[in-house]
Amino acid sequence: MPADRPRTLRDVAAQLGVSAKTVSNAFSRPDQLSPALREQVLATAARLGYPGPNPLAAGLRRGRVGAIGVAYDNGLSYAFDDPVAVALLAGASTVAEPEGAGLLLVPGSTDARRRLAAVHSAVVDGLVVCSLGDDDPLLAAAVARGLPLAVVDQPRPARLAALGAPGTPWVGVDDRAAAAAVARHLLDLGHRRLAVVSFGMHQEPIRRGLADEAVQAGATYAVTRDRLAGYRDAVEAAGLAWSAVPVFHGEDSTPAVGEAGAAAVLAADPRPTAVLCLSDRIAEGVLAVAARLGLRVPRDLSVAGFDDATPAGGLGLTTVRQPTREKGGAAARALLDRIAGRPAPGPVLLPTELVVRTSTGPAPRG
Amino acid sequence: MPADRPRTLRDVAAQLGVSAKTVSNAFSRPDQLSPALREQVLATAARLGYPGPNPLAAGLRRGRVGAIGVAYDNGLSYAFDDPVAVALLAGASTVAEPEGAGLLLVPGSTDARRRLAAVHSAVVDGLVVCSLGDDDPLLAAAVARGLPLAVVDQPRPARLAALGAPGTPWVGVDDRAAAAAVARHLLDLGHRRLAVVSFGMHQEPIRRGLADEAVQAGATYAVTRDRLAGYRDAVEAAGLAWSAVPVFHGEDSTPAVGEAGAAAVLAADPRPTAVLCLSDRIAEGVLAVAARLGLRVPRDLSVAGFDDATPAGGLGLTTVRQPTREKGGAAARALLDRIAGRPAPGPVLLPTELVVRTSTGPAPRG
DNA sequence: GATCCGTGCTTCATCGATGAAGAAGCCGGG
DNA sequence: CCCGGCTTCTTCATCGATGAAGCACGGATC
């Protein structure tokens, strides 16, 4: 009998003169032994201070650990500041929790090596990857590990197939059509001088500035590419030249980028009368600058966002609602299905909706 | 040679005619073999499609998995809706991420058995537990597993010692003093008829209603107990009777509870002139009801919150700022220290600060 | 009385990797 | 020429639990 707390089933088994497997069954398969013996085993285990079956060892043997991972393009600390990312996690947890599955937030890093190491060493049954660039090695690493995957937003299904992960469940929206809808809304209001403030085009290099058409088309973030293409569709359908629309892009989806973008595009003369933002958080920054410049919204300037995340409603922001929570939920669901060997759905395209609030109005005359 | 992808180091080793340990070293301890051989091993592994060392098996052997868990009193899906919980996670991730540690969100459940099972089966190196009731079996389960712990808010250090976890790192604020400060602020403004809207007293049973002094003192949530005691300190110091202050309590920290509470306490005649809320989210609900009733804030009614979380600023809410992010960060830091065998700090008491905004003002005359 | 079956428990091999310790080869120093 | 020490790689045991298959026994069945 071990002097201190027994660490293994074996120790407890020896104490009782039964087999290790029986102790294991007492904990994990109550139907495999008589209730009396089970009680006795559990009581002895408790008395000796046995911590219970080691989940790591059990996981190794079973090939299942009861947790799914979530990997982001950006770091975790960023994720928690972004209402969209939080909503996604909320959705995923709503699905995972009732199934008893934990959610492992995979640490990000600016260092590519460490970022990949985190994916290699994540102890999970599967991975939800969110918003990766077309050529992000993180996805390749996950595929190489043979982990069941579910992808949110990007890469797009076609790209996934090219990356050797065909049939991977995918959840997203029609970014292009949605973006076209907001742009059309502004064009219908008579706006002719538009500007765009976007988040990043690529994971690397991180850069800010105006993006010409070649840069836009070369974006490795499919979401960025497609939303810009959607704006362009609407602009050209209205008979305007896309090349005349300044597109500022920052590195991520933050008010800071919105502020920088607003400063850049609103300095032009003549000033744009409407700014299309690739996210609500960017729009938040644009609104802040507009206020600082003394521009009345929407009388002097119309601003539209994307996402309909907190606090778009409070700001009166016209935007595109996308069901972010549902995206997270659908991805988690698909992943859990895959893990359980149930048939997982193909690409899931969720609906979007233009939400018109008070930040957009008729173009000013002249 | 295995027909399909090799699954183990051994397979790769056999292919190359080296030992399994060498392949292991090629991945995990580059300094333990010649660069040339390492290259060769990695190339072969890649060629064969070996997924890399299984993190589960490595974790078992090493006794370390590179992730810390976070367990909540409430479910995950609730956590993501509460800005305070999100801020806590943000803080924890800010600390864990640079260390390469993942964050496992342990699934909650209303079913006690499943809740404990989740703690038993969490594959983590340690656990941050947040805001548990004094007698929550979840804590006992974590202690029984022998997991390194760090506790946020509650149970209090004294209680932890009683539960067999003395010396467990603890992070929190002086809830009682902070609550007294807000209450004093209102009393100083001349308010004499106060009311309180609180969140839960116990994990179970979940119940709403007015809580008399016995119920308040018997709360198993130390945070609830202490904040109420703080209010009481200030009220009695002002020469008023605490028993005359209606204390409504709901189950959790949501606007819905605030609305129910407001409906209950504002129905009294004479009406309270000030409502103290145990959280900003509750205050949010109270403000909504006040608006619905046509009460002007702060002219007819003063409302104070607690936390200074989103969107307290936007609402102009007077509240107590507590450094929630830092709480999460400090807890994660302490836990990682413990896991690494570094000396962990004793109880960490973070500062709070009264933040006066526009939701509180002088008591109406008469 | 022989056969069959289900219950309750055991044995055995295995999940996949890594720490500790040991054995070759190579080097320089005495 | 021999020895100690370093590098590089190997062997061996082990981390802790569980699936699959097997054995023993009591009761039902014919």
PDB file of N, CA, C and O in Angstrom, chain B residues 230-279:
ATOM      1  N   GLY B 230     -21.507  45.505   2.705  1.00  0.00           N
ATOM      2  CA  GLY B 230     -20.919  46.826   2.494  1.00  0.00           C
ATOM      3  C   GLY B 230     -21.993  47.906   2.429  1.00  0.00           C
ATOM      4  O   GLY B 230     -21.881  48.967   3.058  1.00  0.00           O
ATOM      5  N   TYR B 231     -23.051  47.611   1.677  1.00  0.00           N
ATOM      6  CA  TYR B 231     -24.163  48.567   1.617  1.00  0.00           C
ATOM      7  C   TYR B 231     -24.671  48.821   3.032  1.00  0.00           C
ATOM      8  O   TYR B 231     -24.918  49.946   3.440  1.00  0.00           O
ATOM      9  N   ARG B 232     -24.827  47.751   3.743  1.00  0.00           N
ATOM     10  CA  ARG B 232     -25.366  47.841   5.093  1.00  0.00           C
ATOM     11  C   ARG B 232     -24.472  48.687   5.990  1.00  0.00           C
ATOM     12  O   ARG B 232     -24.952  49.525   6.752  1.00  0.00           O
ATOM     13  N   ASP B 233     -23.167  48.464   5.888  1.00  0.00           N
ATOM     14  CA  ASP B 233     -22.231  49.262   6.667  1.00  0.00           C
ATOM     15  C   ASP B 233     -22.516  50.748   6.475  1.00  0.00           C
ATOM     16  O   ASP B 233     -22.621  51.515   7.436  1.00  0.00           O
ATOM     17  N   ALA B 234     -22.633  51.138   5.209  1.00  0.00           N
ATOM     18  CA  ALA B 234     -22.810  52.558   4.912  1.00  0.00           C
ATOM     19  C   ALA B 234     -24.168  53.051   5.395  1.00  0.00           C
ATOM     20  O   ALA B 234     -24.292  54.151   5.952  1.00  0.00           O
ATOM     21  N   VAL B 235     -25.183  52.225   5.181  1.00  0.00           N
ATOM     22  CA  VAL B 235     -26.536  52.620   5.576  1.00  0.00           C
ATOM     23  C   VAL B 235     -26.618  52.824   7.086  1.00  0.00           C
ATOM     24  O   VAL B 235     -27.141  53.835   7.572  1.00  0.00           O
ATOM     25  N   GLU B 236     -26.057  51.893   7.807  1.00  0.00           N
ATOM     26  CA  GLU B 236     -26.130  52.013   9.264  1.00  0.00           C
ATOM     27  C   GLU B 236     -25.241  53.138   9.773  1.00  0.00           C
ATOM     28  O   GLU B 236     -25.574  53.805  10.749  1.00  0.00           O
ATOM     29  N   ALA B 237     -24.124  53.346   9.091  1.00  0.00           N
ATOM     30  CA  ALA B 237     -23.247  54.451   9.493  1.00  0.00           C
ATOM     31  C   ALA B 237     -23.975  55.783   9.316  1.00  0.00           C
ATOM     32  O   ALA B 237     -23.680  56.763  10.004  1.00  0.00           O
ATOM     33  N   ALA B 238     -24.927  55.790   8.381  1.00  0.00           N
ATOM     34  CA  ALA B 238     -25.696  57.020   8.159  1.00  0.00           C
ATOM     35  C   ALA B 238     -26.884  57.112   9.110  1.00  0.00           C
ATOM     36  O   ALA B 238     -27.715  58.008   9.002  1.00  0.00           O
ATOM     37  N   GLY B 239     -26.979  56.151  10.017  1.00  0.00           N
ATOM     38  CA  GLY B 239     -28.034  56.190  11.007  1.00  0.00           C
ATOM     39  C   GLY B 239     -29.369  55.661  10.516  1.00  0.00           C
ATOM     40  O   GLY B 239     -30.410  55.905  11.120  1.00  0.00           O
ATOM     41  N   LEU B 240     -29.335  54.929   9.436  1.00  0.00           N
ATOM     42  CA  LEU B 240     -30.587  54.372   8.913  1.00  0.00           C
ATOM     43  C   LEU B 240     -30.684  52.887   9.244  1.00  0.00           C
ATOM     44  O   LEU B 240     -29.685  52.238   9.566  1.00  0.00           O
ATOM     45  N   ALA B 241     -31.894  52.388   9.145  1.00  0.00           N
ATOM     46  CA  ALA B 241     -32.105  50.961   9.439  1.00  0.00           C
ATOM     47  C   ALA B 241     -31.974  50.140   8.171  1.00  0.00           C
ATOM     48  O   ALA B 241     -32.653  50.399   7.171  1.00  0.00           O
ATOM     49  N   TRP B 242     -31.088  49.178   8.205  1.00  0.00           N
ATOM     50  CA  TRP B 242     -30.891  48.314   7.043  1.00  0.00           C
ATOM     51  C   TRP B 242     -32.144  47.502   6.734  1.00  0.00           C
ATOM     52  O   TRP B 242     -32.450  47.216   5.573  1.00  0.00           O
ATOM     53  N   SER B 243     -32.858  47.170   7.793  1.00  0.00           N
ATOM     54  CA  SER B 243     -34.051  46.346   7.587  1.00  0.00           C
ATOM     55  C   SER B 243     -35.099  47.071   6.745  1.00  0.00           C
ATOM     56  O   SER B 243     -35.991  46.452   6.181  1.00  0.00           O
ATOM     57  N   ALA B 244     -34.969  48.391   6.662  1.00  0.00           N
ATOM     58  CA  ALA B 244     -35.942  49.152   5.878  1.00  0.00           C
ATOM     59  C   ALA B 244     -35.577  49.178   4.391  1.00  0.00           C
ATOM     60  O   ALA B 244     -36.338  49.678   3.570  1.00  0.00           O
ATOM     61  N   VAL B 245     -34.398  48.647   4.068  1.00  0.00           N
ATOM     62  CA  VAL B 245     -33.961  48.662   2.666  1.00  0.00           C
ATOM     63  C   VAL B 245     -34.360  47.358   1.983  1.00  0.00           C
ATOM     64  O   VAL B 245     -33.875  46.290   2.356  1.00  0.00           O
ATOM     65  N   PRO B 246     -35.255  47.434   1.011  1.00  0.00           N
ATOM     66  CA  PRO B 246     -35.644  46.206   0.307  1.00  0.00           C
ATOM     67  C   PRO B 246     -34.488  45.687  -0.553  1.00  0.00           C
ATOM     68  O   PRO B 246     -33.872  46.466  -1.286  1.00  0.00           O
ATOM     69  N   VAL B 247     -34.233  44.404  -0.404  1.00  0.00           N
ATOM     70  CA  VAL B 247     -33.178  43.779  -1.208  1.00  0.00           C
ATOM     71  C   VAL B 247     -33.819  42.715  -2.084  1.00  0.00           C
ATOM     72  O   VAL B 247     -34.240  41.671  -1.593  1.00  0.00           O
ATOM     73  N   PHE B 248     -33.874  43.004  -3.371  1.00  0.00           N
ATOM     74  CA  PHE B 248     -34.417  42.023  -4.303  1.00  0.00           C
ATOM     75  C   PHE B 248     -33.249  41.233  -4.869  1.00  0.00           C
ATOM     76  O   PHE B 248     -32.208  41.779  -5.175  1.00  0.00           O
ATOM     77  N   HIS B 249     -33.445  39.936  -4.999  1.00  0.00           N
ATOM     78  CA  HIS B 249     -32.389  39.179  -5.654  1.00  0.00           C
ATOM     79  C   HIS B 249     -32.940  38.269  -6.726  1.00  0.00           C
ATOM     80  O   HIS B 249     -33.998  37.665  -6.590  1.00  0.00           O
ATOM     81  N   GLY B 250     -32.201  38.224  -7.812  1.00  0.00           N
ATOM     82  CA  GLY B 250     -32.536  37.332  -8.919  1.00  0.00           C
ATOM     83  C   GLY B 250     -31.508  36.239  -8.948  1.00  0.00           C
ATOM     84  O   GLY B 250     -30.759  36.050  -7.999  1.00  0.00           O
ATOM     85  N   GLU B 251     -31.440  35.507 -10.062  1.00  0.00           N
ATOM     86  CA  GLU B 251     -30.536  34.370 -10.088  1.00  0.00           C
ATOM     87  C   GLU B 251     -29.155  34.721 -10.610  1.00  0.00           C
ATOM     88  O   GLU B 251     -28.161  34.195 -10.132  1.00  0.00           O
ATOM     89  N   ASP B 252     -29.088  35.633 -11.567  1.00  0.00           N
ATOM     90  CA  ASP B 252     -27.769  35.929 -12.115  1.00  0.00           C
ATOM     91  C   ASP B 252     -27.628  37.401 -12.455  1.00  0.00           C
ATOM     92  O   ASP B 252     -28.503  38.212 -12.152  1.00  0.00           O
ATOM     93  N   SER B 253     -26.528  37.720 -13.094  1.00  0.00           N
ATOM     94  CA  SER B 253     -26.211  39.111 -13.370  1.00  0.00           C
ATOM     95  C   SER B 253     -26.642  39.494 -14.774  1.00  0.00           C
ATOM     96  O   SER B 253     -25.841  39.569 -15.679  1.00  0.00           O
ATOM     97  N   THR B 254     -27.950  39.703 -14.928  1.00  0.00           N
ATOM     98  CA  THR B 254     -28.478  40.015 -16.252  1.00  0.00           C
ATOM     99  C   THR B 254     -29.443  41.186 -16.189  1.00  0.00           C
ATOM    100  O   THR B 254     -30.049  41.451 -15.142  1.00  0.00           O
ATOM    101  N   PRO B 255     -29.601  41.877 -17.298  1.00  0.00           N
ATOM    102  CA  PRO B 255     -30.596  42.946 -17.357  1.00  0.00           C
ATOM    103  C   PRO B 255     -31.991  42.444 -16.974  1.00  0.00           C
ATOM    104  O   PRO B 255     -32.767  43.179 -16.354  1.00  0.00           O
ATOM    105  N   ALA B 256     -32.278  41.202 -17.313  1.00  0.00           N
ATOM    106  CA  ALA B 256     -33.604  40.661 -16.986  1.00  0.00           C
ATOM    107  C   ALA B 256     -33.844  40.689 -15.487  1.00  0.00           C
ATOM    108  O   ALA B 256     -34.931  41.052 -15.017  1.00  0.00           O
ATOM    109  N   VAL B 257     -32.830  40.331 -14.728  1.00  0.00           N
ATOM    110  CA  VAL B 257     -32.962  40.382 -13.279  1.00  0.00           C
ATOM    111  C   VAL B 257     -33.128  41.827 -12.824  1.00  0.00           C
ATOM    112  O   VAL B 257     -33.916  42.141 -11.934  1.00  0.00           O
ATOM    113  N   GLY B 258     -32.390  42.719 -13.459  1.00  0.00           N
ATOM    114  CA  GLY B 258     -32.516  44.136 -13.129  1.00  0.00           C
ATOM    115  C   GLY B 258     -33.933  44.630 -13.368  1.00  0.00           C
ATOM    116  O   GLY B 258     -34.497  45.383 -12.557  1.00  0.00           O
ATOM    117  N   GLU B 259     -34.512  44.163 -14.450  1.00  0.00           N
ATOM    118  CA  GLU B 259     -35.879  44.600 -14.757  1.00  0.00           C
ATOM    119  C   GLU B 259     -36.868  44.070 -13.736  1.00  0.00           C
ATOM    120  O   GLU B 259     -37.726  44.790 -13.245  1.00  0.00           O
ATOM    121  N   ALA B 260     -36.703  42.803 -13.421  1.00  0.00           N
ATOM    122  CA  ALA B 260     -37.600  42.218 -12.416  1.00  0.00           C
ATOM    123  C   ALA B 260     -37.435  42.925 -11.080  1.00  0.00           C
ATOM    124  O   ALA B 260     -38.408  43.241 -10.382  1.00  0.00           O
ATOM    125  N   GLY B 261     -36.200  43.190 -10.731  1.00  0.00           N
ATOM    126  CA  GLY B 261     -35.920  43.841  -9.456  1.00  0.00           C
ATOM    127  C   GLY B 261     -36.487  45.248  -9.418  1.00  0.00           C
ATOM    128  O   GLY B 261     -37.088  45.664  -8.419  1.00  0.00           O
ATOM    129  N   ALA B 262     -36.294  45.959 -10.495  1.00  0.00           N
ATOM    130  CA  ALA B 262     -36.804  47.324 -10.544  1.00  0.00           C
ATOM    131  C   ALA B 262     -38.323  47.320 -10.397  1.00  0.00           C
ATOM    132  O   ALA B 262     -38.897  48.109  -9.643  1.00  0.00           O
ATOM    133  N   ALA B 263     -38.938  46.414 -11.132  1.00  0.00           N
ATOM    134  CA  ALA B 263     -40.394  46.329 -11.045  1.00  0.00           C
ATOM    135  C   ALA B 263     -40.817  46.090  -9.603  1.00  0.00           C
ATOM    136  O   ALA B 263     -41.777  46.698  -9.112  1.00  0.00           O
ATOM    137  N   ALA B 264     -40.075  45.251  -8.915  1.00  0.00           N
ATOM    138  CA  ALA B 264     -40.439  44.911  -7.540  1.00  0.00           C
ATOM    139  C   ALA B 264     -40.197  46.077  -6.581  1.00  0.00           C
ATOM    140  O   ALA B 264     -41.081  46.463  -5.814  1.00  0.00           O
ATOM    141  N   VAL B 265     -39.014  46.646  -6.613  1.00  0.00           N
ATOM    142  CA  VAL B 265     -38.712  47.663  -5.597  1.00  0.00           C
ATOM    143  C   VAL B 265     -39.286  49.034  -5.916  1.00  0.00           C
ATOM    144  O   VAL B 265     -39.538  49.829  -4.996  1.00  0.00           O
ATOM    145  N   LEU B 266     -39.530  49.328  -7.182  1.00  0.00           N
ATOM    146  CA  LEU B 266     -40.046  50.656  -7.515  1.00  0.00           C
ATOM    147  C   LEU B 266     -41.559  50.743  -7.330  1.00  0.00           C
ATOM    148  O   LEU B 266     -42.149  51.817  -7.455  1.00  0.00           O
ATOM    149  N   ALA B 267     -42.167  49.613  -7.062  1.00  0.00           N
ATOM    150  CA  ALA B 267     -43.620  49.609  -6.865  1.00  0.00           C
ATOM    151  C   ALA B 267     -43.995  50.119  -5.475  1.00  0.00           C
ATOM    152  O   ALA B 267     -45.145  50.470  -5.209  1.00  0.00           O
ATOM    153  N   ALA B 268     -43.019  50.160  -4.568  1.00  0.00           N
ATOM    154  CA  ALA B 268     -43.300  50.567  -3.183  1.00  0.00           C
ATOM    155  C   ALA B 268     -43.740  52.030  -3.116  1.00  0.00           C
ATOM    156  O   ALA B 268     -43.387  52.830  -3.975  1.00  0.00           O
ATOM    157  N   ASP B 269     -44.482  52.337  -2.097  1.00  0.00           N
ATOM    158  CA  ASP B 269     -44.916  53.715  -1.876  1.00  0.00           C
ATOM    159  C   ASP B 269     -44.623  54.063  -0.423  1.00  0.00           C
ATOM    160  O   ASP B 269     -45.176  53.412   0.476  1.00  0.00           O
ATOM    161  N   PRO B 270     -43.782  55.019  -0.119  1.00  0.00           N
ATOM    162  CA  PRO B 270     -43.061  55.853  -1.080  1.00  0.00           C
ATOM    163  C   PRO B 270     -41.984  55.075  -1.825  1.00  0.00           C
ATOM    164  O   PRO B 270     -41.415  54.144  -1.280  1.00  0.00           O
ATOM    165  N   ARG B 271     -41.737  55.545  -3.022  1.00  0.00           N
ATOM    166  CA  ARG B 271     -40.789  54.890  -3.890  1.00  0.00           C
ATOM    167  C   ARG B 271     -39.357  55.179  -3.441  1.00  0.00           C
ATOM    168  O   ARG B 271     -39.075  56.284  -2.979  1.00  0.00           O
ATOM    169  N   PRO B 272     -38.477  54.214  -3.560  1.00  0.00           N
ATOM    170  CA  PRO B 272     -37.064  54.503  -3.283  1.00  0.00           C
ATOM    171  C   PRO B 272     -36.572  55.590  -4.229  1.00  0.00           C
ATOM    172  O   PRO B 272     -37.069  55.711  -5.348  1.00  0.00           O
ATOM    173  N   THR B 273     -35.606  56.358  -3.769  1.00  0.00           N
ATOM    174  CA  THR B 273     -35.056  57.407  -4.641  1.00  0.00           C
ATOM    175  C   THR B 273     -33.738  56.955  -5.266  1.00  0.00           C
ATOM    176  O   THR B 273     -33.203  57.631  -6.125  1.00  0.00           O
ATOM    177  N   ALA B 274     -33.238  55.842  -4.775  1.00  0.00           N
ATOM    178  CA  ALA B 274     -31.977  55.343  -5.332  1.00  0.00           C
ATOM    179  C   ALA B 274     -31.948  53.824  -5.302  1.00  0.00           C
ATOM    180  O   ALA B 274     -32.410  53.210  -4.347  1.00  0.00           O
ATOM    181  N   VAL B 275     -31.394  53.260  -6.364  1.00  0.00           N
ATOM    182  CA  VAL B 275     -31.283  51.800  -6.432  1.00  0.00           C
ATOM    183  C   VAL B 275     -29.813  51.418  -6.579  1.00  0.00           C
ATOM    184  O   VAL B 275     -29.123  51.888  -7.492  1.00  0.00           O
ATOM    185  N   LEU B 276     -29.373  50.572  -5.666  1.00  0.00           N
ATOM    186  CA  LEU B 276     -28.015  50.048  -5.722  1.00  0.00           C
ATOM    187  C   LEU B 276     -28.055  48.686  -6.402  1.00  0.00           C
ATOM    188  O   LEU B 276     -28.813  47.803  -5.991  1.00  0.00           O
ATOM    189  N   CYS B 277     -27.249  48.518  -7.424  1.00  0.00           N
ATOM    190  CA  CYS B 277     -27.264  47.252  -8.151  1.00  0.00           C
ATOM    191  C   CYS B 277     -25.929  46.540  -7.973  1.00  0.00           C
ATOM    192  O   CYS B 277     -24.874  47.174  -8.017  1.00  0.00           O
ATOM    193  N   LEU B 278     -25.986  45.222  -7.843  1.00  0.00           N
ATOM    194  CA  LEU B 278     -24.751  44.486  -7.620  1.00  0.00           C
ATOM    195  C   LEU B 278     -23.913  44.296  -8.877  1.00  0.00           C
ATOM    196  O   LEU B 278     -22.808  43.775  -8.815  1.00  0.00           O
ATOM    197  N   SER B 279     -24.455  44.714 -10.002  1.00  0.00           N
ATOM    198  CA  SER B 279     -23.651  44.668 -11.223  1.00  0.00           C
ATOM    199  C   SER B 279     -24.175  45.700 -12.203  1.00  0.00           C
ATOM    200  O   SER B 279     -25.318  46.150 -12.104  1.00  0.00           O
TER     201      SER B 279
END
